[in-house]
Coordinates of C-alpha atoms in Angstrom, one line a residue:
X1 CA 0.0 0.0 0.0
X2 CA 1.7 3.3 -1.2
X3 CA -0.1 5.1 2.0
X4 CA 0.5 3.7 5.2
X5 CA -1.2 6.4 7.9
X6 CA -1.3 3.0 10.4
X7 CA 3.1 3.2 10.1
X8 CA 2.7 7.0 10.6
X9 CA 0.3 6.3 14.0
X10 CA 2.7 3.3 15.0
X11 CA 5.8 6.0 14.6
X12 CA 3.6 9.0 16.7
X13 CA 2.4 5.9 19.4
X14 CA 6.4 5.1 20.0
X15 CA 7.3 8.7 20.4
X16 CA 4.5 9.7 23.0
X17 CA 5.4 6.1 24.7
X18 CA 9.4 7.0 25.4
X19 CA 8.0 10.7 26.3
X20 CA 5.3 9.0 28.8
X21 CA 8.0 6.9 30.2
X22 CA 11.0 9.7 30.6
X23 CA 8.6 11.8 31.8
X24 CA 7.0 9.3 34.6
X25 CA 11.1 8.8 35.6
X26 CA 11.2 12.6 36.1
X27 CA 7.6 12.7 38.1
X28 CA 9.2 9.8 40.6
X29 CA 12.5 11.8 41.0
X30 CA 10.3 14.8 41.8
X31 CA 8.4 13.2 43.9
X32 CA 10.7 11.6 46.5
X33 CA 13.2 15.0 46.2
X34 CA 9.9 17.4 46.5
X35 CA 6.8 15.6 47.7
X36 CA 7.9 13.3 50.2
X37 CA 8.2 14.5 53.6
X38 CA 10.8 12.0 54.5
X39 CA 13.9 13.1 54.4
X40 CA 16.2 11.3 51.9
X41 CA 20.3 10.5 52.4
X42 CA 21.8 10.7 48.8
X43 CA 23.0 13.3 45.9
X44 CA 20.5 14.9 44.3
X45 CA 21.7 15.1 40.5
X46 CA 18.6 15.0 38.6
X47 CA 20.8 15.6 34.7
X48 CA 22.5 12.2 35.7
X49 CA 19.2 10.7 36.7
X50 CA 17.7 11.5 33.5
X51 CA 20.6 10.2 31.4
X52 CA 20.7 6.8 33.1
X53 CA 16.7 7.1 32.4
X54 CA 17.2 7.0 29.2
X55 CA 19.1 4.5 28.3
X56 CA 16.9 2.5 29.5
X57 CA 13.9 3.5 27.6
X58 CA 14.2 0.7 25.4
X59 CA 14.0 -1.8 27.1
X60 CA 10.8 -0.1 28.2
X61 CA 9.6 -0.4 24.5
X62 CA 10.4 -3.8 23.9
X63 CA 8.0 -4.5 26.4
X64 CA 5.8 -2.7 25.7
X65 CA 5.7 -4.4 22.0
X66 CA 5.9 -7.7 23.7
X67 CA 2.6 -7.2 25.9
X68 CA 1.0 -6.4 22.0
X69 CA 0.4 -2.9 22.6
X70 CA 1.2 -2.0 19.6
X71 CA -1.1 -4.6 17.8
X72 CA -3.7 -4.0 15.1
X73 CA -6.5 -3.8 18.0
X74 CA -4.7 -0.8 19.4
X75 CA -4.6 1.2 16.2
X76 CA -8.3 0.5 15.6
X77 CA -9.0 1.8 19.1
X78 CA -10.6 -1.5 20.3
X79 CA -10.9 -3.6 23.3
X80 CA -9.8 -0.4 25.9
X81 CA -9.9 -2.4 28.9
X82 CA -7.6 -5.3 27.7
X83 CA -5.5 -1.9 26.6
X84 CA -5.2 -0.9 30.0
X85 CA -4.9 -3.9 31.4
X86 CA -1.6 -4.7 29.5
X87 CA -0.5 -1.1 30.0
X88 CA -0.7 -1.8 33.5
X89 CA 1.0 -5.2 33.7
X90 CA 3.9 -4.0 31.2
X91 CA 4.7 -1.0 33.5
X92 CA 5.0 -3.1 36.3
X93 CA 7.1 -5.8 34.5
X94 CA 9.3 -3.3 33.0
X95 CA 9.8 -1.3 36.3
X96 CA 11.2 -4.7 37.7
X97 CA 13.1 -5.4 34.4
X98 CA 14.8 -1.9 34.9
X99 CA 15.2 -2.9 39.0
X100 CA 16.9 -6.0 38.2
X101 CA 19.5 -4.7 35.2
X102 CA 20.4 -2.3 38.7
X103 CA 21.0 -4.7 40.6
X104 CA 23.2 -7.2 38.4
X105 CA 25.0 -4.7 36.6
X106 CA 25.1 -2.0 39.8
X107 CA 24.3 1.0 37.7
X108 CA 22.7 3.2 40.4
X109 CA 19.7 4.1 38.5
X110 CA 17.3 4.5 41.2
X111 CA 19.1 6.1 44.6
X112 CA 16.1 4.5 46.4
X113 CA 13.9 1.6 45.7
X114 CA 10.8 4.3 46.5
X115 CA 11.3 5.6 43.5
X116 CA 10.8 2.6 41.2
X117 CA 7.3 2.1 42.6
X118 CA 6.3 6.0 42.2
X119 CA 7.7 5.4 38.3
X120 CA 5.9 2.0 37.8
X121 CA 2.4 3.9 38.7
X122 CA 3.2 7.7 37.4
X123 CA 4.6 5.2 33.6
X124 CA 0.9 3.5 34.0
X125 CA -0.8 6.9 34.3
X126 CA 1.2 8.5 31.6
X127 CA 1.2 6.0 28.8
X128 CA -3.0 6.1 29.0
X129 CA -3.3 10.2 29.0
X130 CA -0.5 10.0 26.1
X131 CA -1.8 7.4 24.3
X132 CA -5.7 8.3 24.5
X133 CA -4.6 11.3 23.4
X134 CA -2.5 10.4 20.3
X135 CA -5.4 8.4 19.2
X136 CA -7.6 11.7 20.1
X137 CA -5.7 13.4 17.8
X138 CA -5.9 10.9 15.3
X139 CA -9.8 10.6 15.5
X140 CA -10.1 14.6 14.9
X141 CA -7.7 14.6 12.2
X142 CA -9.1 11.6 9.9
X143 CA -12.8 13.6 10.6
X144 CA -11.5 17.2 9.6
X145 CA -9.5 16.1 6.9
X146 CA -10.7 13.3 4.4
X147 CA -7.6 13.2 2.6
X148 CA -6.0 11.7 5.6
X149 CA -8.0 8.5 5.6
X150 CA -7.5 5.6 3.2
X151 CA -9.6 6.2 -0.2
X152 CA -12.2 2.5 -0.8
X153 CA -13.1 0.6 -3.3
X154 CA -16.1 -1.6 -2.7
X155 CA -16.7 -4.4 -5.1
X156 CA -19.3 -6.9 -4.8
X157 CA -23.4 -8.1 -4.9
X158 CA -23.7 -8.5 -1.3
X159 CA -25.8 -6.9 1.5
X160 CA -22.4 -6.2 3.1
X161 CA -21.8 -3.9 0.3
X162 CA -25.0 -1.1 1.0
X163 CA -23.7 -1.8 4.8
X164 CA -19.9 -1.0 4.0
X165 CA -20.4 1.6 1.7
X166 CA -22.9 3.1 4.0
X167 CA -20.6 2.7 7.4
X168 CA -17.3 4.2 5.4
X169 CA -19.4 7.3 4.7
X170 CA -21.1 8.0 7.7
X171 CA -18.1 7.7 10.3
X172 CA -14.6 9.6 8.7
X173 CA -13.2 8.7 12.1
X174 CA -12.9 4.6 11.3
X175 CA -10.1 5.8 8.8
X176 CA -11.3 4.8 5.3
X177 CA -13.1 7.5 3.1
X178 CA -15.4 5.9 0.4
X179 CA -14.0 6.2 -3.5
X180 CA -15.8 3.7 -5.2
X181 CA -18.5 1.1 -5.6
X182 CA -18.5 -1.5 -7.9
X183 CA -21.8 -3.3 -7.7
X184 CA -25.4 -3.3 -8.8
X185 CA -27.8 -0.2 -7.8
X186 CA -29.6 -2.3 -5.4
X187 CA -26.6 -2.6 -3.2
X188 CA -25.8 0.7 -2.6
X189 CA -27.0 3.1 -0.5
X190 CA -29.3 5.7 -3.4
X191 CA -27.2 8.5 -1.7
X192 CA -24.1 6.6 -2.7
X193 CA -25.2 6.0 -6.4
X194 CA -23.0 9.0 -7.7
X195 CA -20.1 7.0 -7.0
X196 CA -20.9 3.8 -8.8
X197 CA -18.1 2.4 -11.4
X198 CA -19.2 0.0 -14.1
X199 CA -16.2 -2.6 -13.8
X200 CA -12.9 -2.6 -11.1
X201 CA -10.9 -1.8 -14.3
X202 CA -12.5 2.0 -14.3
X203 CA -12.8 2.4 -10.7
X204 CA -9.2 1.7 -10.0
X205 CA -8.3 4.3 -13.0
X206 CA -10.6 6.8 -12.0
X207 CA -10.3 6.7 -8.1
X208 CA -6.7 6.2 -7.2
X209 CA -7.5 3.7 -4.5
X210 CA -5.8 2.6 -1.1
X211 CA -7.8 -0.2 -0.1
X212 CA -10.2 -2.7 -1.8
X213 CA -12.8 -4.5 0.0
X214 CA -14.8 -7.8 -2.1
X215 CA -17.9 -8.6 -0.7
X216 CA -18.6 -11.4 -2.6
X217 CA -17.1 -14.3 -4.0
X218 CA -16.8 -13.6 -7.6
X219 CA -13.7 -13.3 -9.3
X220 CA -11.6 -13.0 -6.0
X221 CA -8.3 -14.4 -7.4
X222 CA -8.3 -11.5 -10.4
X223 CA -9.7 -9.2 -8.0
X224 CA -7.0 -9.8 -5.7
X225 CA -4.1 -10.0 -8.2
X226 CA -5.3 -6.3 -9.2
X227 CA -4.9 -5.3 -5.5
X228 CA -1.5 -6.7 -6.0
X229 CA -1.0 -4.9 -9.2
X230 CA -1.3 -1.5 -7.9
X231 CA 0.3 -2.1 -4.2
X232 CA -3.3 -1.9 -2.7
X233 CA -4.8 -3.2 0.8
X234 CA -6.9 -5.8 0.3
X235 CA -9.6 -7.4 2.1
X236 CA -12.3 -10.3 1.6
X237 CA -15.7 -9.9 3.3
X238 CA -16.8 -13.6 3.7
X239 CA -20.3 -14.6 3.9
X240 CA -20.3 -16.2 7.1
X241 CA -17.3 -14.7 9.5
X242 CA -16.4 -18.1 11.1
X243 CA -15.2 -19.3 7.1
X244 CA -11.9 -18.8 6.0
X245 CA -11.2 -16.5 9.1
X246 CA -7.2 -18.3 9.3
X247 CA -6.9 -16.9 5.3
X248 CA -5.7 -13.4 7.1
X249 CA -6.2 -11.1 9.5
X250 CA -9.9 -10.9 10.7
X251 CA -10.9 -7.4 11.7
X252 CA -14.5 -5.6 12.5
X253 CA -15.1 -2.7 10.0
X254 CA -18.5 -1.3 11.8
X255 CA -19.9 -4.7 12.8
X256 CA -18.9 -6.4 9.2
X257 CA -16.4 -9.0 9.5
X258 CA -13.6 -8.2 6.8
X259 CA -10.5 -10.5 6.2
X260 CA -7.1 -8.5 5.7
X261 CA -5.4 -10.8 3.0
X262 CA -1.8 -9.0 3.1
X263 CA 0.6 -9.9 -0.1
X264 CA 2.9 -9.2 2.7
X265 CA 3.3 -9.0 6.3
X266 CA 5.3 -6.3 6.2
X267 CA 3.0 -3.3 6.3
X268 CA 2.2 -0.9 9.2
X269 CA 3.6 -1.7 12.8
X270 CA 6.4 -3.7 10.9
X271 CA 7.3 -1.1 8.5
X272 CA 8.2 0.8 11.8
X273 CA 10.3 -2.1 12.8
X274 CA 12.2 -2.9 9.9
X275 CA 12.8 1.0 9.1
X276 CA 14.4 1.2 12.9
X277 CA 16.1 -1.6 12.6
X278 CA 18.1 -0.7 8.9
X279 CA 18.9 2.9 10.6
X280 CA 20.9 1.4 13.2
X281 CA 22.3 -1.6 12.4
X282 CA 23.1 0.2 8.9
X283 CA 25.1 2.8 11.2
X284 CA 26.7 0.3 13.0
X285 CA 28.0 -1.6 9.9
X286 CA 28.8 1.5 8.2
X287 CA 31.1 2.5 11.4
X288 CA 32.9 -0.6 11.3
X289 CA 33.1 -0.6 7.7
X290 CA 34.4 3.1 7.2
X291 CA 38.2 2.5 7.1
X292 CA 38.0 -0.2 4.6
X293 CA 35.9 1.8 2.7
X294 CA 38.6 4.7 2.5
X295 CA 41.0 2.3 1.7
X296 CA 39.2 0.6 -1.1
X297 CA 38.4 4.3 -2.4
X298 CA 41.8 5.2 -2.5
X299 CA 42.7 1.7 -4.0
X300 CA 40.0 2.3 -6.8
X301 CA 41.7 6.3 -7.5
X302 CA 45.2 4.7 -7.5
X303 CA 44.6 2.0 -9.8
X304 CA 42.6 4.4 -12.4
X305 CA 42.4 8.2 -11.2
X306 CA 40.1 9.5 -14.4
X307 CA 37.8 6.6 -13.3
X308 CA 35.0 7.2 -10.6
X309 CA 35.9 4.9 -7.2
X310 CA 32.2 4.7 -7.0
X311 CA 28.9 4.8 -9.2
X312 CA 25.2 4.7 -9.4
X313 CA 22.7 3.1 -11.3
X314 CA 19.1 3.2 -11.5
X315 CA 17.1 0.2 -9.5
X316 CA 13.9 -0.1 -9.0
X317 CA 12.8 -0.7 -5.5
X318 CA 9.3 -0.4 -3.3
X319 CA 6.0 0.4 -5.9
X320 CA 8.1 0.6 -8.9
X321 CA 10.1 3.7 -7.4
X322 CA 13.5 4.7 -9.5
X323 CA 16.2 4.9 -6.8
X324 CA 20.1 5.6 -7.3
X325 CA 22.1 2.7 -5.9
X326 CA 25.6 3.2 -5.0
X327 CA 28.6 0.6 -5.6
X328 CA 32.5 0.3 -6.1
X329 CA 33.5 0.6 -9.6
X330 CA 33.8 -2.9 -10.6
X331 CA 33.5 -3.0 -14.0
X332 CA 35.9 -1.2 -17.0
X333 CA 35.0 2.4 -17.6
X334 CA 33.8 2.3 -20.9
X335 CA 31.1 -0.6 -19.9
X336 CA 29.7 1.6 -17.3
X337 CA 26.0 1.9 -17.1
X338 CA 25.4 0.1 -20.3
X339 CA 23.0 -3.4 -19.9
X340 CA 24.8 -6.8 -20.5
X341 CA 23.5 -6.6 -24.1
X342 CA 24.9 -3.4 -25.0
X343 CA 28.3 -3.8 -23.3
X344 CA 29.1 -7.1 -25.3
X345 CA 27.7 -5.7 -28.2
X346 CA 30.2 -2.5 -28.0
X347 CA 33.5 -4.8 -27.1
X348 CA 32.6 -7.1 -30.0
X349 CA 31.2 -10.1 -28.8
X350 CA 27.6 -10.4 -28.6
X351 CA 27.7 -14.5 -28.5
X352 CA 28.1 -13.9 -24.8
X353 CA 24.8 -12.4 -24.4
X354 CA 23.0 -15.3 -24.6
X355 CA 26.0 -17.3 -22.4
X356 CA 25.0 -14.1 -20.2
X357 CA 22.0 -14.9 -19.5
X358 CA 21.2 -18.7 -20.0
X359 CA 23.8 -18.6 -16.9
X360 CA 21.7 -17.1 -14.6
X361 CA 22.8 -13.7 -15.4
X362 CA 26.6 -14.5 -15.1
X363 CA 29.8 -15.7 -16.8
X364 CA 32.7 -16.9 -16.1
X365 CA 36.0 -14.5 -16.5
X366 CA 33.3 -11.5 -17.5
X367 CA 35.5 -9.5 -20.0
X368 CA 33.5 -6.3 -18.5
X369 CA 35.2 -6.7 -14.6
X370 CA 38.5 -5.4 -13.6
X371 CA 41.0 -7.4 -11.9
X372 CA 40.1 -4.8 -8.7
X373 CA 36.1 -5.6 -9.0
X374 CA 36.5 -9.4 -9.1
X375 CA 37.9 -9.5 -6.0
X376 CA 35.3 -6.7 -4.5
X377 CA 33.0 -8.8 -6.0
X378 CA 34.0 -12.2 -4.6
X379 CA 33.8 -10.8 -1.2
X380 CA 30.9 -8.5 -2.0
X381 CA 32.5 -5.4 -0.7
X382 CA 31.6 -4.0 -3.8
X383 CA 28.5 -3.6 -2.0
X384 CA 29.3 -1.7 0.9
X385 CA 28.9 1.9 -0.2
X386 CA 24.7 0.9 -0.4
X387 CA 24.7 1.3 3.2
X388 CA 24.2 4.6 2.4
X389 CA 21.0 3.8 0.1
X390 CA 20.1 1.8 3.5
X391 CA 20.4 4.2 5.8
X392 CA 18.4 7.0 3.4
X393 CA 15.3 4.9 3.3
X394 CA 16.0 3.6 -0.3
X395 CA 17.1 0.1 0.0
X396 CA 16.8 -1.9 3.6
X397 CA 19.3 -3.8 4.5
X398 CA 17.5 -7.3 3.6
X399 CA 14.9 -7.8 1.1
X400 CA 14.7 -9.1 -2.2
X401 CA 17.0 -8.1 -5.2
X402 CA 17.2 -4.5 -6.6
X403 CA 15.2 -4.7 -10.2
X404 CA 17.2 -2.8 -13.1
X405 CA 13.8 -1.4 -15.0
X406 CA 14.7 -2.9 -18.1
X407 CA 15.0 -6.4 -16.3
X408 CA 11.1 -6.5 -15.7
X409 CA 9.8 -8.3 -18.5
X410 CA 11.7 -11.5 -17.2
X411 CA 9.4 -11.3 -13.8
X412 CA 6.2 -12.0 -14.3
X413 CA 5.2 -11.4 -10.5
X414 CA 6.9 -7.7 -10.7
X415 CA 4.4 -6.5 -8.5
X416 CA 4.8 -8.7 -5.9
X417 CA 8.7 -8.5 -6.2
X418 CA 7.8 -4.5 -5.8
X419 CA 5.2 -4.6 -3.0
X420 CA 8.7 -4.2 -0.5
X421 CA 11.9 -2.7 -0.4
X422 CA 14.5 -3.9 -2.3
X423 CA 17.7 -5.1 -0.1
X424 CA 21.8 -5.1 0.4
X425 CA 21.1 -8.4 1.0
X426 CA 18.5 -11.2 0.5
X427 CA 17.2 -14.6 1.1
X428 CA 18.9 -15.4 -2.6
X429 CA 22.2 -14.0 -1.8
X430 CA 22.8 -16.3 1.4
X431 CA 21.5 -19.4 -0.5
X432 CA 24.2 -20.0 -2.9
X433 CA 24.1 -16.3 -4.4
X434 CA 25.8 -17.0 -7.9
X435 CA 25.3 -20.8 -7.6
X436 CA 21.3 -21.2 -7.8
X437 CA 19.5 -20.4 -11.0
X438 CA 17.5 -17.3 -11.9
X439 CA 14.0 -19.0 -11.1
X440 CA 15.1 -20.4 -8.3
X441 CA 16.5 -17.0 -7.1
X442 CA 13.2 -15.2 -8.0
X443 CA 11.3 -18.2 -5.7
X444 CA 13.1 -17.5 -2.5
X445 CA 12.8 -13.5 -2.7
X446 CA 9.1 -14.3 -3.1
X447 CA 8.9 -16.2 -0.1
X448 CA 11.0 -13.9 1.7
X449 CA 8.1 -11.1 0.9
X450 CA 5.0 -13.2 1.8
X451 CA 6.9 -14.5 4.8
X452 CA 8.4 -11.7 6.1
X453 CA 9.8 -11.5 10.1
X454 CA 11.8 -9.6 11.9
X455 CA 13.9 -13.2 12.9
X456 CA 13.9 -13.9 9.4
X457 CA 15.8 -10.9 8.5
X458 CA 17.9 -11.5 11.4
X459 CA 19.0 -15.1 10.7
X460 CA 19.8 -13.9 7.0
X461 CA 21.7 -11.0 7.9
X462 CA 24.0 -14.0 10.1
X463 CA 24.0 -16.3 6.8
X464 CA 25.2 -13.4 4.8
X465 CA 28.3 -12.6 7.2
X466 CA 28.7 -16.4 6.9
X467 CA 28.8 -16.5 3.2
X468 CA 30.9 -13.3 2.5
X469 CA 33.4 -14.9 4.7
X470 CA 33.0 -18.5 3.5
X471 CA 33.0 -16.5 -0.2
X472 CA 30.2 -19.0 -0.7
X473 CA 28.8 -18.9 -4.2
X474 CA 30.8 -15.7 -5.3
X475 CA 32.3 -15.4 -8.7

């Protein structure tokens, strides 16, 4: 989905969170120093306090995340009590999680143990004022401005239809603004009529959709590859809500049962995740990887000082979007930017075109590579300067292979392929990069996107140190 407001609300929910919790360790420190009568027998040195506090805000977070509190059910506004509930329970844990990292490591974060309880309960009272207020603040926006809420398509002969449509228009606050119908007259409300599209073809065209919703059982499998198509939301309204409810998430839209049949898992909450995640393990790699970068640079200048040390080429990476990627000159000057095909053609020798790519997009002893890049490329620090692409939000740091736009017509499931960031590294890469065919390559980066975790990227990021070290599959 090329909007995501529910990443934007999972990004605002974070921020009030480690402002709730800082500010609770502040209202303890206050407390005992100010409030309590009892006199206390320590330093008062309420800067150091709050640095030590914050260190330890994430591990705050993590619980948080761990008790669910930043679920689906949370962004929706649902099930309050079990909010508070959890909100109550994860304070108290992560108060005691914070006590015991004290005690183990002897940080002296709290100067007396009074305080801990005052921040367990002011943390509790904090993150329900900053959080009912974030979602506050969400509720008025979405109802003053319609642009801010996801523009519908409705397709489908279905009662559910005249109910959806209806719901969607009535209450801006639920987050979905109503673009389109696709269905007979009889199913939609007669004030609704205006905004009825002969065929999902026209509506998508005409309407510049977020978000489909099928209410019927027609066509699903075309309905849902269009959803694909055009990086859309999709969900399937079954006819009875206890079928099919393990297809996908199962959410209430009103009182309508509606199946969220992602194309992949990573959307909203984990977007958050994943982006936090490249931005600081991609500085950390790019700290430990800054002097051999310099060296390699100066290397590259040595060996060829009218040459750039480093390039970029146009990718393709999340909904089609042109991004420059950045690399280590590998290749001869003159075959810079040019596609396999042209390059061969200009030095002569187009019979390796087809050797090209019947090898999976390789050959052996490529006339194009310097002596330099066949090494950079046999231990992939040709790669490196992309950390940069990684840390701007271009690439991620896993994720399936950058597209060059004039590779598409060999992918038949593009938009799949394009429903995610392209990555540094990928589920291909670690699993015999060079070695396994170009099918076979295309298979695993599509199980990577419809099988997305947080682990997964982890355990792959482990196989690729592995590999580079192991030069496993490199050519």
């Amino acid at each position: 989905m090329k909007r995501d407001y529910g990443l934007i609300f999972h990004a605002f929910l974070v921020f009030g969170d480690a402002c709730a919790i800082l500010l609770s360790f502040l209202t303890a420190y206050f407390m005992r120093t100010h409030l309590d009568q009892r006199p206390f027998y320590f330093e008062a040195n309420p800067r150091q306090f709050l640095l030590s506090m914050l260190v330890m805000i994430p591990v705050y977070l993590i619980i948080l995340a761990a008790a669910g509190l930043y679920s689906k059910s949370v962004f929706l506004g649902r099930s309050r009590w079990r909010e508070v509930g959890r909100l109550f329970l994860a304070s108290v844990i992560g108060m005691m999680a914070i006590i015991t990292c004290d005690f183990f490591f002897n940080m002296d974060l709290f100067p007396v143990r009074i305080m801990a309880i005052y921040a367990a309960f002011s943390c509790f009272i904090l993150l329900s004022l900053f959080r009912g207020a974030i979602r506050w603040i969400r509720s008025f926006t979405m109802k003053r401005d319609r642009r801010a809420a996801l523009r519908v398509i409705i397709i489908g002969n279905s009662k559910n239809t005249e109910y959806l449509a209806d719901y969607i228009a009535s209450y801006p606050e639920s987050g979905f603004r109503l673009a389109g119908v696709v269905a007979g007259a009889k199913y939609i409300p007669k004030d609704l009529r205006r905004r009825q599209y002969s065929s999902l073809k026209d509506a998508l065209k005409h309407t510049r959709p977020d978000v489909i919703f099928q209410t019927d059982e027609k066509r699903t499998e075309y309905v849902y590859q269009q959803a694909i198509n055009h990086h859309l939301l999709y969900y399937f309204v079954p006819s009875n809500a206890a079928l099919t409810s393990q297809l996908g998430e199962l959410e209430l839209v009103g009182n309508t049962p509606a199946i969220l049949v992602r194309a992949t898992p990573l959307a909203g909450g984990a977007r958050f995740v994943k982006r936090c995640t490249d931005i600081i393990l991609g500085l950390f790699i790019l700290l430990l990887a800054a002097i051999p970068m310099i060296i390699i640079w100066l290397i590259e200048k040595i060996s060829d000082p009218s040459a750039p040390a480093v390039y970029s080429d146009i990718r393709l990476s999340r909904y089609n979007q042109k991004v420059k990627i950045y690399k280590f000159r590998s290749m001869k000057p003159e075959y810079n930017g040019l596609t396999p095909e042209e390059a061969f053609t200009k030095m002569g020798k187009p019979q390796l075109i087809k050797k090209y790519r019947l090898g999976g997009d390789m050959i052996p002893n490529d006339p194009r590579i310097t002596k330099l890049g066949k090494f950079l490329r046999a231990t992939s620090l040709d790669e490196l300067p992309q950390l940069f692409n990684v840390i701007k939000g271009d690439i991620s740091l896993v994720g399936p292979r950058a597209l060059v736009p004039g590779e598409l017509h060999h992918y038949g499931d593009r938009s799949l392929l394009l429903s995610v960031k392209s990555g540094l590294t990928g589920l291909a890469q670690v699993s015999g990069r060079r070695d396994i065919g170009f099918d076979e390559r295309r298979a695993l980066d599509l199980y990577y996107i419809q099988n997305w975790s947080i682990w997964l990227d982890l355990r792959i990021i482990m196989r690729t140190i592995g590999a580079i070290l192991l030069r496993k599959g490199a050519k």
